[in-house]
mmCIF file of C-alpha atoms in Angstrom:
data_model
loop_
_atom_site.group_PDB
_atom_site.id
_atom_site.type_symbol
_atom_site.label_atom_id
_atom_site.label_comp_id
_atom_site.label_asym_id
_atom_site.label_seq_id
_atom_site.Cartn_x
_atom_site.Cartn_y
_atom_site.Cartn_z
ATOM 1 C CA UNK O 6 65.431 3.545 106.812
ATOM 2 C CA UNK O 7 68.986 3.057 105.590
ATOM 3 C CA UNK O 8 71.015 6.202 104.927
ATOM 4 C CA UNK O 9 71.188 5.386 101.241
ATOM 5 C CA UNK O 10 67.796 4.095 100.075
ATOM 6 C CA UNK O 11 67.712 1.849 97.016
ATOM 7 C CA UNK O 12 67.219 3.792 93.813
ATOM 8 C CA UNK O 13 64.631 2.539 91.350
ATOM 9 C CA UNK O 14 66.091 0.327 88.599
ATOM 10 C CA UNK O 15 65.191 -2.623 86.382
ATOM 11 C CA UNK O 16 65.112 -5.048 89.325
ATOM 12 C CA UNK O 17 62.815 -2.742 91.291
ATOM 13 C CA UNK O 18 60.625 -2.279 88.235
ATOM 14 C CA UNK O 19 60.169 -6.046 87.891
ATOM 15 C CA UNK O 20 59.350 -6.248 91.578
ATOM 16 C CA UNK O 21 55.955 -4.673 91.015
ATOM 17 C CA UNK O 22 54.693 -7.482 88.787
ATOM 18 C CA UNK O 23 53.859 -11.090 89.620
ATOM 19 C CA UNK O 24 55.411 -13.983 87.686
ATOM 20 C CA UNK O 25 52.293 -13.983 85.549
ATOM 21 C CA UNK O 26 52.778 -10.300 84.732
ATOM 22 C CA UNK O 27 49.931 -9.112 86.955
ATOM 23 C CA UNK O 28 50.168 -5.972 89.058
ATOM 24 C CA UNK O 29 51.362 -6.691 92.600
ATOM 25 C CA UNK O 30 52.628 -3.235 93.607
ATOM 26 C CA UNK O 31 52.497 0.066 91.738
ATOM 27 C CA UNK O 32 55.784 1.870 92.291
ATOM 28 C CA UNK O 33 56.532 3.477 88.938
ATOM 29 C CA UNK O 34 55.293 3.606 85.346
ATOM 30 C CA UNK O 35 58.702 2.312 84.214
ATOM 31 C CA UNK O 36 58.613 -1.441 83.620
ATOM 32 C CA UNK O 37 54.889 -1.565 82.894
ATOM 33 C CA UNK O 38 53.718 -2.761 79.479
ATOM 34 C CA UNK O 39 51.409 -0.772 77.244
ATOM 35 C CA UNK O 40 48.839 -3.542 77.564
ATOM 36 C CA UNK O 41 48.930 -3.362 81.353
ATOM 37 C CA UNK O 42 48.543 0.440 81.364
ATOM 38 C CA UNK O 43 45.594 0.121 78.977
ATOM 39 C CA UNK O 44 44.093 -2.545 81.220
ATOM 40 C CA UNK O 45 44.350 -0.169 84.188
ATOM 41 C CA UNK O 46 42.658 2.590 82.172
ATOM 42 C CA UNK O 47 39.952 0.221 80.947
ATOM 43 C CA UNK O 48 39.273 -0.989 84.496
ATOM 44 C CA UNK O 49 39.129 2.646 85.676
ATOM 45 C CA UNK O 50 36.644 3.325 82.896
ATOM 46 C CA UNK O 51 34.317 0.645 84.277
ATOM 47 C CA UNK O 52 34.503 2.229 87.749
ATOM 48 C CA UNK O 53 33.891 5.715 86.325
ATOM 49 C CA UNK O 54 30.883 4.371 84.417
ATOM 50 C CA UNK O 55 29.465 2.911 87.623
ATOM 51 C CA UNK O 56 29.865 6.250 89.368
ATOM 52 C CA UNK O 57 28.077 7.984 86.473
ATOM 53 C CA UNK O 58 25.203 5.520 87.045
ATOM 54 C CA UNK O 59 25.025 6.367 90.726
ATOM 55 C CA UNK O 60 26.765 3.194 91.983
ATOM 56 C CA UNK O 61 29.397 4.411 94.382
ATOM 57 C CA UNK O 62 30.319 1.360 96.395
ATOM 58 C CA UNK O 63 31.454 -2.186 95.534
ATOM 59 C CA UNK O 64 32.404 -5.140 97.772
ATOM 60 C CA UNK O 65 35.695 -5.960 95.975
ATOM 61 C CA UNK O 66 37.951 -5.238 98.981
ATOM 62 C CA UNK O 67 35.541 -6.107 101.769
ATOM 63 C CA UNK O 68 37.531 -7.441 104.752
ATOM 64 C CA UNK O 69 40.787 -5.892 103.485
ATOM 65 C CA UNK O 70 42.706 -3.222 105.391
ATOM 66 C CA UNK O 71 44.414 -0.290 103.626
ATOM 67 C CA UNK O 72 46.812 2.035 105.460
ATOM 68 C CA UNK O 73 47.728 5.477 104.212
ATOM 69 C CA UNK O 74 51.355 6.177 105.182
ATOM 70 C CA UNK O 75 51.876 9.797 104.260
ATOM 71 C CA UNK O 76 55.271 11.052 105.375
ATOM 72 C CA UNK O 77 54.635 14.250 103.385
ATOM 73 C CA UNK O 78 51.549 16.455 103.785
ATOM 74 C CA UNK O 79 48.824 15.929 101.220
ATOM 75 C CA UNK O 80 45.112 16.550 101.102
ATOM 76 C CA UNK O 81 43.909 15.780 97.596
ATOM 77 C CA UNK O 82 45.949 12.623 96.963
ATOM 78 C CA UNK O 83 45.389 11.106 100.429
ATOM 79 C CA UNK O 84 41.647 11.859 100.266
ATOM 80 C CA UNK O 85 41.202 10.309 96.821
ATOM 81 C CA UNK O 86 43.084 7.180 97.875
ATOM 82 C CA UNK O 87 40.917 6.975 101.001
ATOM 83 C CA UNK O 88 37.719 7.458 99.011
ATOM 84 C CA UNK O 89 38.795 4.878 96.446
ATOM 85 C CA UNK O 90 39.535 2.289 99.147
ATOM 86 C CA UNK O 91 36.215 2.984 100.922
ATOM 87 C CA UNK O 92 34.264 2.698 97.646
ATOM 88 C CA UNK O 93 35.794 -0.758 97.329
ATOM 89 C CA UNK O 94 34.565 -1.503 100.884
ATOM 90 C CA UNK O 95 38.007 -1.722 102.461
ATOM 91 C CA UNK O 96 38.785 -0.646 106.030
ATOM 92 C CA UNK O 97 41.046 2.438 105.824
ATOM 93 C CA UNK O 98 43.441 3.808 108.393
ATOM 94 C CA UNK O 99 45.349 7.104 108.049
ATOM 95 C CA UNK O 100 48.573 6.951 110.041
ATOM 96 C CA UNK O 101 49.334 10.281 111.696
ATOM 97 C CA UNK O 102 53.027 10.558 110.951
ATOM 98 C CA UNK O 103 53.505 13.589 113.207
ATOM 99 C CA UNK O 104 52.746 11.369 116.240
ATOM 100 C CA UNK O 105 53.863 8.021 114.853
ATOM 101 C CA UNK O 106 56.536 5.740 116.237
ATOM 102 C CA UNK O 107 59.052 6.835 113.594
ATOM 103 C CA UNK O 108 59.241 10.240 115.271
ATOM 104 C CA UNK O 109 60.001 8.513 118.579
ATOM 105 C CA UNK O 110 63.026 6.663 117.312
ATOM 106 C CA UNK O 111 61.524 3.501 115.945
ATOM 107 C CA UNK O 112 62.915 2.500 112.559
ATOM 108 C CA UNK O 113 60.716 2.506 109.499
ATOM 109 C CA UNK O 114 61.117 -1.263 109.178
ATOM 110 C CA UNK O 115 59.981 -1.845 112.761
ATOM 111 C CA UNK O 116 56.960 0.368 112.161
ATOM 112 C CA UNK O 117 56.253 -1.458 108.917
ATOM 113 C CA UNK O 118 56.350 -4.920 110.529
ATOM 114 C CA UNK O 119 54.132 -3.792 113.417
ATOM 115 C CA UNK O 120 51.548 -2.473 110.967
ATOM 116 C CA UNK O 121 51.717 -5.753 109.017
ATOM 117 C CA UNK O 122 50.998 -7.586 112.274
ATOM 118 C CA UNK O 123 47.673 -5.718 112.349
ATOM 119 C CA UNK O 124 46.635 -7.668 109.218
ATOM 120 C CA UNK O 125 47.293 -4.846 106.786
ATOM 121 C CA UNK O 126 46.783 -5.756 103.156
ATOM 122 C CA UNK O 127 47.966 -2.591 101.415
ATOM 123 C CA UNK O 128 50.201 0.387 102.141
ATOM 124 C CA UNK O 129 49.751 3.684 100.316
ATOM 125 C CA UNK O 130 53.071 5.482 100.690
ATOM 126 C CA UNK O 131 54.033 9.096 100.157
ATOM 127 C CA UNK O 132 57.583 10.078 101.121
ATOM 128 C CA UNK O 133 60.001 12.935 100.469
ATOM 129 C CA UNK O 134 62.783 10.502 99.650
ATOM 130 C CA UNK O 135 63.066 8.945 96.171
ATOM 131 C CA UNK O 136 62.971 5.176 96.399
ATOM 132 C CA UNK O 137 61.032 5.046 99.696
ATOM 133 C CA UNK O 138 58.104 3.134 98.222
ATOM 134 C CA UNK O 139 60.494 0.615 96.608
ATOM 135 C CA UNK O 140 62.229 0.155 99.961
ATOM 136 C CA UNK O 141 58.966 -0.601 101.727
ATOM 137 C CA UNK O 142 57.762 -2.906 98.937
ATOM 138 C CA UNK O 143 61.060 -4.803 99.072
ATOM 139 C CA UNK O 144 60.568 -5.508 102.801
ATOM 140 C CA UNK O 145 56.793 -5.935 102.875
ATOM 141 C CA UNK O 146 55.205 -9.306 103.576
ATOM 142 C CA UNK O 147 54.241 -11.320 100.445
ATOM 143 C CA UNK O 148 50.516 -10.691 100.927
ATOM 144 C CA UNK O 149 50.934 -6.889 101.205
ATOM 145 C CA UNK O 150 50.724 -4.554 98.207
ATOM 146 C CA UNK O 151 52.436 -1.155 98.133
ATOM 147 C CA UNK O 152 51.245 1.789 96.067
ATOM 148 C CA UNK O 153 53.551 4.733 95.533
ATOM 149 C CA UNK O 154 51.632 7.978 96.192
ATOM 150 C CA UNK O 155 54.703 10.075 95.338
ATOM 151 C CA UNK O 156 58.367 9.638 96.351
ATOM 152 C CA UNK O 157 60.763 12.559 96.231
ATOM 153 C CA UNK O 158 61.275 13.780 92.690
ATOM 154 C CA UNK O 159 61.181 10.217 91.314
ATOM 155 C CA UNK O 160 57.628 9.039 90.538
ATOM 156 C CA UNK O 161 53.911 9.584 91.075
ATOM 157 C CA UNK O 162 52.425 6.762 88.997
ATOM 158 C CA UNK O 163 48.742 7.021 89.913
ATOM 159 C CA UNK O 164 48.762 10.750 89.122
ATOM 160 C CA UNK O 165 50.254 9.963 85.695
ATOM 161 C CA UNK O 166 47.659 7.271 85.099
ATOM 162 C CA UNK O 167 44.749 9.540 86.031
ATOM 163 C CA UNK O 168 46.208 12.153 83.686
ATOM 164 C CA UNK O 169 46.335 9.552 80.883
ATOM 165 C CA UNK O 170 42.768 8.596 81.728
ATOM 166 C CA UNK O 171 41.715 12.257 81.442
ATOM 167 C CA UNK O 172 43.481 12.706 78.128
ATOM 168 C CA UNK O 173 41.991 9.481 76.725
ATOM 169 C CA UNK O 174 38.469 10.494 77.757
ATOM 170 C CA UNK O 175 38.804 13.837 75.959
ATOM 171 C CA UNK O 176 41.085 13.026 73.018
ATOM 172 C CA UNK O 177 40.832 9.231 72.452
ATOM 173 C CA UNK O 178 43.887 8.495 70.238
ATOM 174 C CA UNK O 179 47.295 9.293 71.779
ATOM 175 C CA UNK O 180 49.185 8.697 68.534
ATOM 176 C CA UNK O 181 47.771 11.863 66.978
ATOM 177 C CA UNK O 182 48.353 14.175 69.913
ATOM 178 C CA UNK O 183 50.824 16.920 70.667
ATOM 179 C CA UNK O 184 51.167 17.234 74.441
ATOM 180 C CA UNK O 185 52.996 20.074 76.180
ATOM 181 C CA UNK O 186 54.202 19.861 79.787
ATOM 182 C CA UNK O 187 54.986 23.333 81.108
ATOM 183 C CA UNK O 188 56.986 24.395 84.150
ATOM 184 C CA UNK O 189 59.194 22.806 86.778
ATOM 185 C CA UNK O 190 59.948 19.473 85.091
ATOM 186 C CA UNK O 191 63.296 19.169 86.910
ATOM 187 C CA UNK O 192 61.794 18.686 90.381
ATOM 188 C CA UNK O 193 58.484 17.096 89.358
ATOM 189 C CA UNK O 194 57.828 13.413 90.060
ATOM 190 C CA UNK O 195 54.533 13.925 88.258
ATOM 191 C CA UNK O 196 56.237 15.046 85.031
ATOM 192 C CA UNK O 197 58.648 12.103 85.050
ATOM 193 C CA UNK O 198 55.782 9.640 85.365
ATOM 194 C CA UNK O 199 53.711 11.508 82.794
ATOM 195 C CA UNK O 200 56.528 11.391 80.235
ATOM 196 C CA UNK O 201 57.027 7.647 80.749
ATOM 197 C CA UNK O 202 53.293 7.055 80.383
ATOM 198 C CA UNK O 203 52.940 9.269 77.293
ATOM 199 C CA UNK O 204 55.876 7.486 75.636
ATOM 200 C CA UNK O 205 54.425 4.106 76.533
ATOM 201 C CA UNK O 206 51.107 5.062 74.924
ATOM 202 C CA UNK O 207 52.939 6.124 71.742
ATOM 203 C CA UNK O 208 51.946 9.799 71.958
ATOM 204 C CA UNK O 209 52.542 11.696 68.704
ATOM 205 C CA UNK O 210 54.743 14.398 70.185
ATOM 206 C CA UNK O 211 55.726 15.308 73.754
ATOM 207 C CA UNK O 212 57.036 18.796 74.464
ATOM 208 C CA UNK O 213 58.426 20.189 77.700
ATOM 209 C CA UNK O 214 58.492 23.963 78.144
ATOM 210 C CA UNK O 215 60.342 25.917 80.803
ATOM 211 C CA UNK O 216 63.442 27.908 81.735
ATOM 212 C CA UNK O 217 66.772 26.108 81.483
ATOM 213 C CA UNK O 218 67.062 26.037 85.281
ATOM 214 C CA UNK O 219 63.845 23.991 85.631
ATOM 215 C CA UNK O 220 64.356 21.413 82.866
ATOM 216 C CA UNK O 221 66.458 18.245 83.231
ATOM 217 C CA UNK O 222 69.826 18.286 81.486
ATOM 218 C CA UNK O 223 69.062 14.915 79.849
ATOM 219 C CA UNK O 224 65.540 15.940 78.798
ATOM 220 C CA UNK O 225 65.932 14.946 75.158
ATOM 221 C CA UNK O 226 66.932 11.420 76.290
ATOM 222 C CA UNK O 227 63.459 11.129 77.780
ATOM 223 C CA UNK O 228 61.938 11.276 74.293
ATOM 224 C CA UNK O 229 60.676 14.863 74.454
ATOM 225 C CA UNK O 230 61.179 18.077 72.514
ATOM 226 C CA UNK O 231 62.440 20.961 74.637
ATOM 227 C CA UNK O 232 61.209 24.543 74.324
ATOM 228 C CA UNK O 233 62.322 27.546 76.360
ATOM 229 C CA UNK O 234 59.891 29.873 74.560
ATOM 230 C CA UNK O 235 56.333 29.143 75.715
ATOM 231 C CA UNK O 236 54.801 30.783 72.669
ATOM 232 C CA UNK O 237 56.598 28.434 70.284
ATOM 233 C CA UNK O 238 56.071 25.438 72.579
ATOM 234 C CA UNK O 239 52.312 25.842 72.748
ATOM 235 C CA UNK O 240 51.845 26.250 68.982
ATOM 236 C CA UNK O 241 49.281 23.730 67.775
ATOM 237 C CA UNK O 242 49.273 21.456 70.840
ATOM 238 C CA UNK O 243 46.219 19.405 71.820
ATOM 239 C CA UNK O 244 46.953 19.078 75.541
ATOM 240 C CA UNK O 245 48.597 21.560 77.919
ATOM 241 C CA UNK O 246 49.754 20.171 81.283
ATOM 242 C CA UNK O 247 50.856 22.879 83.707
ATOM 243 C CA UNK O 248 53.114 21.940 86.648
ATOM 244 C CA UNK O 249 53.368 23.407 90.121
ATOM 245 C CA UNK O 250 56.645 25.082 91.081
ATOM 246 C CA UNK O 251 58.226 22.574 93.516
ATOM 247 C CA UNK O 252 59.696 25.269 95.767
ATOM 248 C CA UNK O 253 60.150 22.798 98.625
ATOM 249 C CA UNK O 254 62.642 20.879 96.472
ATOM 250 C CA UNK O 255 64.608 23.880 95.230
ATOM 251 C CA UNK O 256 67.918 24.068 97.067
ATOM 252 C CA UNK O 257 69.078 27.202 95.262
ATOM 253 C CA UNK O 258 67.887 30.192 93.283
ATOM 254 C CA UNK O 259 66.171 28.641 90.270
ATOM 255 C CA UNK O 260 63.935 31.649 89.570
ATOM 256 C CA UNK O 261 64.346 35.430 89.736
ATOM 257 C CA UNK O 262 60.809 35.750 91.196
ATOM 258 C CA UNK O 263 57.370 34.188 90.914
ATOM 259 C CA UNK O 264 56.153 37.384 89.234
ATOM 260 C CA UNK O 265 58.775 37.099 86.504
ATOM 261 C CA UNK O 266 58.076 33.375 86.135
ATOM 262 C CA UNK O 267 54.420 34.124 85.476
ATOM 263 C CA UNK O 268 55.358 36.848 83.008
ATOM 264 C CA UNK O 269 57.482 34.372 81.023
ATOM 265 C CA UNK O 270 55.781 30.988 81.551
ATOM 266 C CA UNK O 271 52.373 31.511 83.144
ATOM 267 C CA UNK O 272 49.437 30.193 81.080
ATOM 268 C CA UNK O 273 47.221 33.114 80.129
ATOM 269 C CA UNK O 274 44.235 33.199 77.755
ATOM 270 C CA UNK O 275 46.390 34.927 75.146
ATOM 271 C CA UNK O 276 49.043 32.193 75.258
ATOM 272 C CA UNK O 277 46.450 29.405 75.260
ATOM 273 C CA UNK O 278 45.149 30.688 71.920
ATOM 274 C CA UNK O 279 48.364 29.381 70.333
ATOM 275 C CA UNK O 280 47.208 25.833 71.092
ATOM 276 C CA UNK O 281 44.485 24.033 69.148
ATOM 277 C CA UNK O 282 41.043 25.606 69.668
ATOM 278 C CA UNK O 283 39.851 22.447 71.415
ATOM 279 C CA UNK O 284 42.977 21.919 73.470
ATOM 280 C CA UNK O 285 42.454 20.847 77.065
ATOM 281 C CA UNK O 286 44.288 22.364 80.057
ATOM 282 C CA UNK O 287 45.421 20.172 82.926
ATOM 283 C CA UNK O 288 47.197 20.686 86.255
ATOM 284 C CA UNK O 289 48.021 18.003 88.852
ATOM 285 C CA UNK O 290 47.384 20.537 91.611
ATOM 286 C CA UNK O 291 47.524 22.349 93.808
ATOM 287 C CA UNK O 292 47.602 25.154 91.237
ATOM 288 C CA UNK O 293 49.164 28.473 92.127
ATOM 289 C CA UNK O 294 47.003 31.038 90.411
ATOM 290 C CA UNK O 295 48.973 34.017 89.109
ATOM 291 C CA UNK O 296 52.191 31.974 89.283
ATOM 292 C CA UNK O 297 51.684 29.027 86.886
ATOM 293 C CA UNK O 298 48.216 29.675 85.564
ATOM 294 C CA UNK O 299 45.803 32.575 85.157
ATOM 295 C CA UNK O 300 42.447 32.168 86.888
ATOM 296 C CA UNK O 301 40.649 32.810 83.607
ATOM 297 C CA UNK O 302 42.325 29.681 82.213
ATOM 298 C CA UNK O 303 42.054 27.570 85.377
ATOM 299 C CA UNK O 304 38.308 28.226 85.521
ATOM 300 C CA UNK O 305 37.795 28.484 81.764
ATOM 301 C CA UNK O 306 35.975 26.178 79.359
ATOM 302 C CA UNK O 307 39.147 24.344 78.285
ATOM 303 C CA UNK O 308 40.165 23.435 81.819
ATOM 304 C CA UNK O 309 39.689 19.807 82.888
ATOM 305 C CA UNK O 310 41.457 20.251 86.213
ATOM 306 C CA UNK O 311 38.467 19.256 88.340
ATOM 307 C CA UNK O 312 37.778 16.265 86.071
ATOM 308 C CA UNK O 313 41.291 15.049 86.862
ATOM 309 C CA UNK O 314 40.398 14.991 90.552
ATOM 310 C CA UNK O 315 37.186 13.068 89.902
ATOM 311 C CA UNK O 316 38.897 10.548 87.624
ATOM 312 C CA UNK O 317 41.630 10.047 90.220
ATOM 313 C CA UNK O 318 39.211 8.075 92.368
ATOM 314 C CA UNK O 319 38.315 5.650 89.562
ATOM 315 C CA UNK O 320 41.937 5.171 88.578
ATOM 316 C CA UNK O 321 42.994 4.462 92.155
ATOM 317 C CA UNK O 322 40.082 2.056 92.547
ATOM 318 C CA UNK O 323 41.351 0.248 89.454
ATOM 319 C CA UNK O 324 44.939 0.012 90.708
ATOM 320 C CA UNK O 325 43.859 -1.164 94.164
ATOM 321 C CA UNK O 326 41.515 -3.816 92.860
ATOM 322 C CA UNK O 327 44.070 -5.100 90.364
ATOM 323 C CA UNK O 328 46.848 -5.265 92.951
ATOM 324 C CA UNK O 329 44.630 -7.149 95.328
ATOM 325 C CA UNK O 330 43.594 -9.582 92.631
ATOM 326 C CA UNK O 331 39.974 -8.568 92.683
ATOM 327 C CA UNK O 332 38.423 -8.173 89.283
ATOM 328 C CA UNK O 333 35.566 -5.965 88.277
ATOM 329 C CA UNK O 334 33.910 -8.908 86.564
ATOM 330 C CA UNK O 335 33.853 -10.782 89.872
ATOM 331 C CA UNK O 336 31.755 -8.010 91.347
ATOM 332 C CA UNK O 337 29.157 -8.258 88.644
ATOM 333 C CA UNK O 338 29.101 -12.062 88.618
#
């Protein structure tokens, strides 16, 4: 990879769509239309409905090869992508980065072209560097789709889409909702993608809550209301999204201690009572109990954290099938 990878911008955003406006890659929520996001959610709904009916496998990607290229460790995200591909009948390979050619001196582009020569149809990419998925998509062969499974602190679009899917299933109309995102927004690729998606879906009010050290300086330019007091921020909200502390991306002392962070910003049953009585609690995981969220809340009746994981498979099936040009209606024809 070049020393200065391309940063996402308008040109990169257009790159993920075909000339007809169809999804070719999924690199970021930015640049997508509201109609296209709703189409992804509707397609995911059809897959979720099939799962509810006991139909777990479809032939939409039969004969296609999907490669998981995870340059960062992940269990939940990689597994749900793998399950989604297998439920669409694709062949799936998980590249072991710790023993891959890139650790032996081969460039990322050389590795990419060698994998393409094995008739790969889709790369799922997670990388610590922002813009890595864009870089790979820019150099991928025309028949190959690239899905961003998280790049640096930039974007995690499928996580944001599954979060929108979860909210829609529980709350229906985004325009009437107050949504609070709590925690380390500054380092979170999930939060950035969530905010773009919530704005795109015309959400009534988006709040971000956290200490000044963990919120972006230009937060209000993102179309959100900023709160440093969690009690005021949670007042009357319909959805509470807790974020993991991204300690691996903190280059300095952003927090006095995890204990103090929990004392000031951890979601406890007492604090949750400030939200609407039917508010749902979400977390993209992995959740640090006693740091970001109390176990009584994480396991409580308002938590939909495990539903997020389940819905993630349907949403990733939708994105994969749409990128590959396979339609759900074709399967039922």
